[in-house]
Coordinates of C-alpha atoms in Angstrom, one line a residue:
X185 CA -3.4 -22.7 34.3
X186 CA -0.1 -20.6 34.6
X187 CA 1.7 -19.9 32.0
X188 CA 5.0 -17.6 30.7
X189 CA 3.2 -15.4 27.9
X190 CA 5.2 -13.4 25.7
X191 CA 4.5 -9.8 24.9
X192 CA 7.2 -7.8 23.9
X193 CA 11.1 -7.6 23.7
X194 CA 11.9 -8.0 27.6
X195 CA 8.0 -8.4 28.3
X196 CA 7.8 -11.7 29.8
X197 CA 5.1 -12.3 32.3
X198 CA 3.7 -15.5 34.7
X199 CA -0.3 -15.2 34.4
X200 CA -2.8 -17.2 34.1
X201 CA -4.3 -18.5 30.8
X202 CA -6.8 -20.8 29.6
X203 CA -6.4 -24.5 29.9
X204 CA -5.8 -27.1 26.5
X205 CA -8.6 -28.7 25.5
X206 CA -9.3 -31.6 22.8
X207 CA -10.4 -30.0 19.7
X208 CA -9.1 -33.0 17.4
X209 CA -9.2 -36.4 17.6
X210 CA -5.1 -37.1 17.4
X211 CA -4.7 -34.2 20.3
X212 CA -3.2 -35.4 23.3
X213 CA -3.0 -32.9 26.6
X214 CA 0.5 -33.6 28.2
X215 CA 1.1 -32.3 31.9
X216 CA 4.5 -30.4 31.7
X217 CA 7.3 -31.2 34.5
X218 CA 10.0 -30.2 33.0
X219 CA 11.0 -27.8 30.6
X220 CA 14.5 -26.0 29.0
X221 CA 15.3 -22.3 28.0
X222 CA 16.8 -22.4 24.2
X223 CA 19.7 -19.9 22.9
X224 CA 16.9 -18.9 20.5
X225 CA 15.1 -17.5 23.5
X226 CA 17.4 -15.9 24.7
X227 CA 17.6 -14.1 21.4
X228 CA 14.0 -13.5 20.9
X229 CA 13.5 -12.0 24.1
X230 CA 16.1 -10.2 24.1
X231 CA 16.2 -8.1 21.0
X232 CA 13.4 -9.9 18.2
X233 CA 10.0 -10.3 20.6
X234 CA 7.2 -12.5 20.1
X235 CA 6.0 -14.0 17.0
X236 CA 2.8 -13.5 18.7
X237 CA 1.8 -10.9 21.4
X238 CA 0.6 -12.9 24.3
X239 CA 2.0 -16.3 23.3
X240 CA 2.2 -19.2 25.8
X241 CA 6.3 -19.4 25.0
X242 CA 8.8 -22.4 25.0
X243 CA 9.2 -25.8 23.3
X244 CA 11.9 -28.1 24.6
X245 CA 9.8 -30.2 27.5
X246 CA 9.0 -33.3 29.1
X247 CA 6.0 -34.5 30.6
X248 CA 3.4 -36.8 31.1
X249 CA 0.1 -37.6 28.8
X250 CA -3.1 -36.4 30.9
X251 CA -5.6 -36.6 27.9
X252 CA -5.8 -38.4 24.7
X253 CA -8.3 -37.6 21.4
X254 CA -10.9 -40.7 20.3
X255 CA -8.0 -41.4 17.5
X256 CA -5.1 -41.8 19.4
X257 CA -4.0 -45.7 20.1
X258 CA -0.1 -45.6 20.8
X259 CA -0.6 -43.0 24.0
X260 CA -2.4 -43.4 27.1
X261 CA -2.8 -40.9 29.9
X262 CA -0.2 -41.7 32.3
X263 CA 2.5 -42.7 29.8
X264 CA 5.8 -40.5 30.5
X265 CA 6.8 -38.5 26.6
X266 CA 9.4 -35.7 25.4
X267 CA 7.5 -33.4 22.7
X268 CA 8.9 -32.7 19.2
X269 CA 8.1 -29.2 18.8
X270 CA 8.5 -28.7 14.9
X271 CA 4.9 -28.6 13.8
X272 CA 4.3 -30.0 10.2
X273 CA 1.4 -30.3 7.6
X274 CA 2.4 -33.5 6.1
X275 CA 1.0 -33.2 2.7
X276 CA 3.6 -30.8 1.0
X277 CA 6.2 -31.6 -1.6
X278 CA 8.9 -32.0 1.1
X279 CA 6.7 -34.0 3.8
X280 CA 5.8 -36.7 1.2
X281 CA 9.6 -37.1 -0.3
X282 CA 10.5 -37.8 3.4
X283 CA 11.9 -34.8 4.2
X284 CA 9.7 -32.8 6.7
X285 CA 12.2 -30.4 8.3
X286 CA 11.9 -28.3 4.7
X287 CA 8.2 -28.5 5.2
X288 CA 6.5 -25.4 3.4
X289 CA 4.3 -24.8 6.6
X290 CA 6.9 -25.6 9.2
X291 CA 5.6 -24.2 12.9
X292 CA 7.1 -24.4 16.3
X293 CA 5.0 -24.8 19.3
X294 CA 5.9 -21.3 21.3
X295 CA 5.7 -19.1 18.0
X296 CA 2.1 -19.4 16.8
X297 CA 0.9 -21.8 19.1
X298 CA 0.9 -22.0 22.9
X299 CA 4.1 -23.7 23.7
X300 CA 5.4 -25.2 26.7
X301 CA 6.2 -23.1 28.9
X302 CA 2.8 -24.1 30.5
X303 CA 1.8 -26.0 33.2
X304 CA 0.1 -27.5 30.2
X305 CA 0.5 -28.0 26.3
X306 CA -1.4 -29.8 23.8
X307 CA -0.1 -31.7 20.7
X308 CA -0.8 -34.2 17.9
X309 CA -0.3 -37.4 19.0
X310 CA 2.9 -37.7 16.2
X311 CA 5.0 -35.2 17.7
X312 CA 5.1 -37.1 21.0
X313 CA 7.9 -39.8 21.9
X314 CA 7.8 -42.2 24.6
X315 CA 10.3 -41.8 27.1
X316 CA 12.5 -44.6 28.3
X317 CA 11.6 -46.1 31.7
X318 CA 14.7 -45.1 32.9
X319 CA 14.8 -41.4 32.1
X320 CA 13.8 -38.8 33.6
X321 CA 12.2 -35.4 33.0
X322 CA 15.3 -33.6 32.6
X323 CA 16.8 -35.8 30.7
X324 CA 13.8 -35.4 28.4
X325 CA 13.9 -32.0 28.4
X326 CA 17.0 -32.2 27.1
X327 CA 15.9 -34.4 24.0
X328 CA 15.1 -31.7 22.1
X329 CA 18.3 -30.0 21.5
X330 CA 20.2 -33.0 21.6
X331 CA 17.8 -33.6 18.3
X332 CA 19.2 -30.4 16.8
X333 CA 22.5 -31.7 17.0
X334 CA 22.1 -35.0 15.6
X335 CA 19.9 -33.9 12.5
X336 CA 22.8 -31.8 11.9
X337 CA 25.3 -34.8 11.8
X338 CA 23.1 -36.9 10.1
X339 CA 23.0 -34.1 7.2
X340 CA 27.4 -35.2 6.8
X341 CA 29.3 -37.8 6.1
X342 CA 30.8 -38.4 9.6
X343 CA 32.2 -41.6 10.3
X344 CA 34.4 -43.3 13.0
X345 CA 37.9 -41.9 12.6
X346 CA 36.9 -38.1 11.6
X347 CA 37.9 -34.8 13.2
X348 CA 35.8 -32.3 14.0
X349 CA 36.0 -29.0 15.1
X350 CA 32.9 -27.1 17.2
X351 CA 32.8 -23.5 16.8
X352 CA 30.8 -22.0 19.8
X353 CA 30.4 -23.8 23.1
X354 CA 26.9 -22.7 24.3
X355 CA 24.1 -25.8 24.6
X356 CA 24.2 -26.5 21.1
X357 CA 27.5 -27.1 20.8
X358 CA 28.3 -29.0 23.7
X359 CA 25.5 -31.7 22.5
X360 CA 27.2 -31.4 18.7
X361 CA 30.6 -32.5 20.5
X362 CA 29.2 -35.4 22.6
X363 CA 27.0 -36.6 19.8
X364 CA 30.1 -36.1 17.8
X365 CA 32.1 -38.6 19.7
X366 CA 29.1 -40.7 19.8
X367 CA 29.1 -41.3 16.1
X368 CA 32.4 -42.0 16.1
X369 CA 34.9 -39.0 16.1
X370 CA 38.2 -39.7 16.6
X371 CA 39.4 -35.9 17.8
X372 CA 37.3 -32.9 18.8
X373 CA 38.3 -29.6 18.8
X374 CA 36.3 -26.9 21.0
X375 CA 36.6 -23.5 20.2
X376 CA 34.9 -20.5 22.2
X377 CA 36.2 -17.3 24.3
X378 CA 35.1 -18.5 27.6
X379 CA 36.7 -20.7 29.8
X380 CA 34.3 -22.0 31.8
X381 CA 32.7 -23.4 28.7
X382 CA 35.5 -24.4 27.3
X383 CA 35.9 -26.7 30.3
X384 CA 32.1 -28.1 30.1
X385 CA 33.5 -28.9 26.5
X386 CA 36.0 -30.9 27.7
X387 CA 33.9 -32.6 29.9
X388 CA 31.6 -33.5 27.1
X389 CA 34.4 -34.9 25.4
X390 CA 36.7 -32.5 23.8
X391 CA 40.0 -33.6 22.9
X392 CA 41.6 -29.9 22.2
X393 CA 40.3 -26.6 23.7
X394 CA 40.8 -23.7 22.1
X395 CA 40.4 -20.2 23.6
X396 CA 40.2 -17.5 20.5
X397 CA 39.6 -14.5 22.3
X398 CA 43.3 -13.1 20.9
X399 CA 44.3 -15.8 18.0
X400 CA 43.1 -16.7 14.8
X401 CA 41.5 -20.1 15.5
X402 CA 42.4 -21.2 11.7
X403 CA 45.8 -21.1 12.1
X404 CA 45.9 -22.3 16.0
X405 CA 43.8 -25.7 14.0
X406 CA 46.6 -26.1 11.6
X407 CA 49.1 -26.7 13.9
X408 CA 47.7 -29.7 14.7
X409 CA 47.8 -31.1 10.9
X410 CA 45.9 -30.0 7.6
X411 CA 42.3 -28.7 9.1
X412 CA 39.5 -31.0 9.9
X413 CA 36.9 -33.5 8.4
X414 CA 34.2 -31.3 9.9
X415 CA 33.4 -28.2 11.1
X416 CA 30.3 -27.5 12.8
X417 CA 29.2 -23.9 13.3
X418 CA 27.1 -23.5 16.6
X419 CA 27.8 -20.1 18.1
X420 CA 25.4 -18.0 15.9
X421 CA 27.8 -15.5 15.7
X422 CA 28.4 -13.1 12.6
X423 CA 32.4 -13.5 12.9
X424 CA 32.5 -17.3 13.8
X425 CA 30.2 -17.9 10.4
X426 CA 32.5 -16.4 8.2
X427 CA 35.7 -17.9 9.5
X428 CA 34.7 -21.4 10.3
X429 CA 35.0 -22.2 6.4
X430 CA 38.7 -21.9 7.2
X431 CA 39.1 -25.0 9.3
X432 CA 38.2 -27.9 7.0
X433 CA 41.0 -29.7 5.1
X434 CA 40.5 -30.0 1.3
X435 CA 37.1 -31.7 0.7
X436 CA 36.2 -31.2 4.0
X437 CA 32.2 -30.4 5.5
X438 CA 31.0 -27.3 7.0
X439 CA 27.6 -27.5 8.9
X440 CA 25.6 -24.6 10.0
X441 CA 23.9 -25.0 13.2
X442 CA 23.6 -21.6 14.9
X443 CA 21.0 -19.2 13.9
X444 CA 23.1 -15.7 13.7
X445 CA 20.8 -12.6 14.0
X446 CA 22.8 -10.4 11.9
X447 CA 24.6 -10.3 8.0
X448 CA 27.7 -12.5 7.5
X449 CA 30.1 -10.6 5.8
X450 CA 32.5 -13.5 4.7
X451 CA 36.3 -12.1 3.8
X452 CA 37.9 -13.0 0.4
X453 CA 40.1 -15.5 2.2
X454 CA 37.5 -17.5 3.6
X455 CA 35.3 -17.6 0.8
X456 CA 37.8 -18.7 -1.4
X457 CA 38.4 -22.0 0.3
X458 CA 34.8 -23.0 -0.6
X459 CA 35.8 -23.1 -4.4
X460 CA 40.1 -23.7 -3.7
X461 CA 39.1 -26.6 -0.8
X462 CA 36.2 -27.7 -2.7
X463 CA 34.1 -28.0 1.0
X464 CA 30.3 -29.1 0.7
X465 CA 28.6 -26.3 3.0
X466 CA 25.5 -28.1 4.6
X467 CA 22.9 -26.3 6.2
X468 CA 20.6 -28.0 9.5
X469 CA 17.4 -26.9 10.0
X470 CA 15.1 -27.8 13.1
X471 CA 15.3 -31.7 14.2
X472 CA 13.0 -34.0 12.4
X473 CA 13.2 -36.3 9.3
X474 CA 11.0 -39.1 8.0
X475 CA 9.4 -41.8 9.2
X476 CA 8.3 -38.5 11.4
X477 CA 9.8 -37.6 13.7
X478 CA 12.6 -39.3 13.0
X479 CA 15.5 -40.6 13.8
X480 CA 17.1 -38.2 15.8
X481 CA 14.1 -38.8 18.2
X482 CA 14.1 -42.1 18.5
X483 CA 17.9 -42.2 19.1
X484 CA 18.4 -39.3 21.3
X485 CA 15.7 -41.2 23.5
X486 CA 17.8 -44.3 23.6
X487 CA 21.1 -42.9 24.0
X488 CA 20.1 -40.4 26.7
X489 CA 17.7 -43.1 28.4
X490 CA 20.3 -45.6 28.5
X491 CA 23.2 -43.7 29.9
X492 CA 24.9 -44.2 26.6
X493 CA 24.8 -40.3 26.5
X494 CA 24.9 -38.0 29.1
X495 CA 23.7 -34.6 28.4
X496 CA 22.6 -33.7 32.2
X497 CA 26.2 -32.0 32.8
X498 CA 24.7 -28.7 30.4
X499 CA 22.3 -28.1 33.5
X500 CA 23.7 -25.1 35.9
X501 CA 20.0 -23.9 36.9
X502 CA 16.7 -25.4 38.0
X503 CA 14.1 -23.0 39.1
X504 CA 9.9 -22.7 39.1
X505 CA 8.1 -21.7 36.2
X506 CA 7.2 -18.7 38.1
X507 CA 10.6 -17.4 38.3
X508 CA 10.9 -17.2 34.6
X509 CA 10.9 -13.9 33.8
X510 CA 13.5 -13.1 36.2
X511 CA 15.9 -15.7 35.0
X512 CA 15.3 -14.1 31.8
X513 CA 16.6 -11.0 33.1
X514 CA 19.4 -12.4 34.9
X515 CA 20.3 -14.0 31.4
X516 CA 20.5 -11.4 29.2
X517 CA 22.6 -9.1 32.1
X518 CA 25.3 -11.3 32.5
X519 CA 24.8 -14.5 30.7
X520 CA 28.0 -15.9 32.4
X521 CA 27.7 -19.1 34.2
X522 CA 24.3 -19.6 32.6
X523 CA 24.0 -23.0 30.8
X524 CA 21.0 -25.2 30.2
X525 CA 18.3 -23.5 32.3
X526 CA 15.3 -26.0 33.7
X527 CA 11.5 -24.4 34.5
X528 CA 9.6 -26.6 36.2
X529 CA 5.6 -25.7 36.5
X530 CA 5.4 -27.6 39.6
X531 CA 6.7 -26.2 42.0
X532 CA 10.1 -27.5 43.6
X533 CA 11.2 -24.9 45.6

């Protein structure tokens, strides 16, 4: 089959590799049609490389169930599934207290397994969801990070009524504001330096926009009362990760979200409000929670498949799998006007 393997930093090539095969008896051999490009990419390919030299890369798809191991009774080849990616061992500390996403072997497919960016993947039989009738592969390809934002909500105390503030308006925090509103938020704030996103924010339901390319965003929040209920870091960005402890009001929730690739030096001022606000910092890690997957699965699913949620608006590119590494490219050159980013292994185009 072809595949994106992953080499090197900026060494991303379409070749062909060997095709999944049943080794175990809960494996299940799912046809790929659609599947997303993830910030963390971008990073990793970037400046960090493969986990693995030669990897079969990616991990937030949809597709449908080709194959099915002798011990798999809830799939069926033809059935239509989105993929959890976080691979787990189940029998640790963490897995059997229910919470999995601490797991002490935590893997993602893409790292050091072959992941989805494949005209086909192979996974246990757990890690896949059924799709609802109504949705389709995009959609399911957007499961997955809509997953990252909701285990990150489900980590606070949000209730209808709060107000939140989103720090960084990339993917992730465009699904942290609608699923923000969708769990009841009464006012979101958007903050990023870019315009463009800033308006996909408001689109996805942000109340206030807030560019802070040349203002301090803590005091621009305090004009509009006392801070927030919740701030949610999703830019993965040294500066942003320091300063967001600012915008909370006393007692207030701070969730970590983005991944930043560099140390967080966190001025005096900022550090003091954790102790002087008495915040509760919260950190989210991958998507998944107990009965595995979770929650988050099973909800995103619904929400998205019903209409209840609409995540599609993210999407600014579809293109084949085999123009991969050359989106890549394009990316990391000017990453302007790039949001979600779809491959697709067949070929529409």
């Amino acid at each position: 089959m072809k595949a994106l393997t992953f080499y090197d930093v900026q060494d991303l090539r379409y070749e062909e590799v060997a095709d999944p095969a049943i080794e175990k008896d809960d494996d299940v051999i799912v046809k790929v049609k659609a599947v997303g490009i993830c910030g963390s990419d971008i990073a990793r390919y970037r400046n960090l490389g493969p986990y693995v030299k030669g990897n079969v890369w990616g991990h937030e798809f949809s597709g449908e169930v080709v194959q099915t191991g002798p011990a798999v009774t809830e799939l069926k080849a033809g059935d239509r599934v989105v993929g959890c990616p976080n691979l787990v061992c189940h029998e640790c500390e963490y897995c059997k207290s229910g919470h999995p996403s601490r797991c002490e072997s935590l893997n993602t497919i893409g790292a050091y397994v072959p992941g989805a960016f494949a005209e086909y993947i192979k996974m246990p039989a757990v890690n896949l969801v059924k799709m609802a009738e109504s949705m389709t592969y995009e959609q399911g390809a957007l499961v997955e990070p809509a997953t990252v934002a909701i285990h990150g909500l489900y980590q606070t105390n949000i209730k209808m009524g709060y107000e939140v503030a989103v720090v960084g308006c990339g993917n992730i925090g465009l699904m942290a504001i609608r699923w923000a509103k969708a769990f009841g938020a009464k006012k979101v704030f958007a903050i990023d330096i870019d315009d463009a996103q800033l308006e996909i924010a408001r689109q996805f339901g942000a109340d206030v926009l807030i560019n802070s390319t040349n203002i301090d965003f803590h005091d621009e929040i305090r004009k509009y009362g006392n801070g927030v209920d919740l701030a949610i870091e999703s830019a993965g960005n040294s500066f942003t990760a320091a300063r967001v402890l600012g915008l909370p009001k006393k007692g207030g929730e701070v969730v970590y979200m983005g991944i930043p690739y560099a140390d967080v030096p966190v001025p005096r001022f900022y550090f003091e409000k954790i102790m002087r606000n008495e915040l509760k910092i919260i950190g989210s890690w991958c998507t998944i929670s107990a009965p595995y997957p979770g929650k988050e699965w099973v909800n995103a699913v619904e929400y998205i498949g019903n209409g209840q949620v609409d995540v599609l608006g993210m999407v600014t590119h579809k293109v084949n799998l085999s123009q991969g590494p050359k989106m890549f490219e394009k990316i990391i050159a000017n990453p302007k006007g790039f949001g979600k980013v779809l491959l697709y292994p067949e070929e529409i185009m």
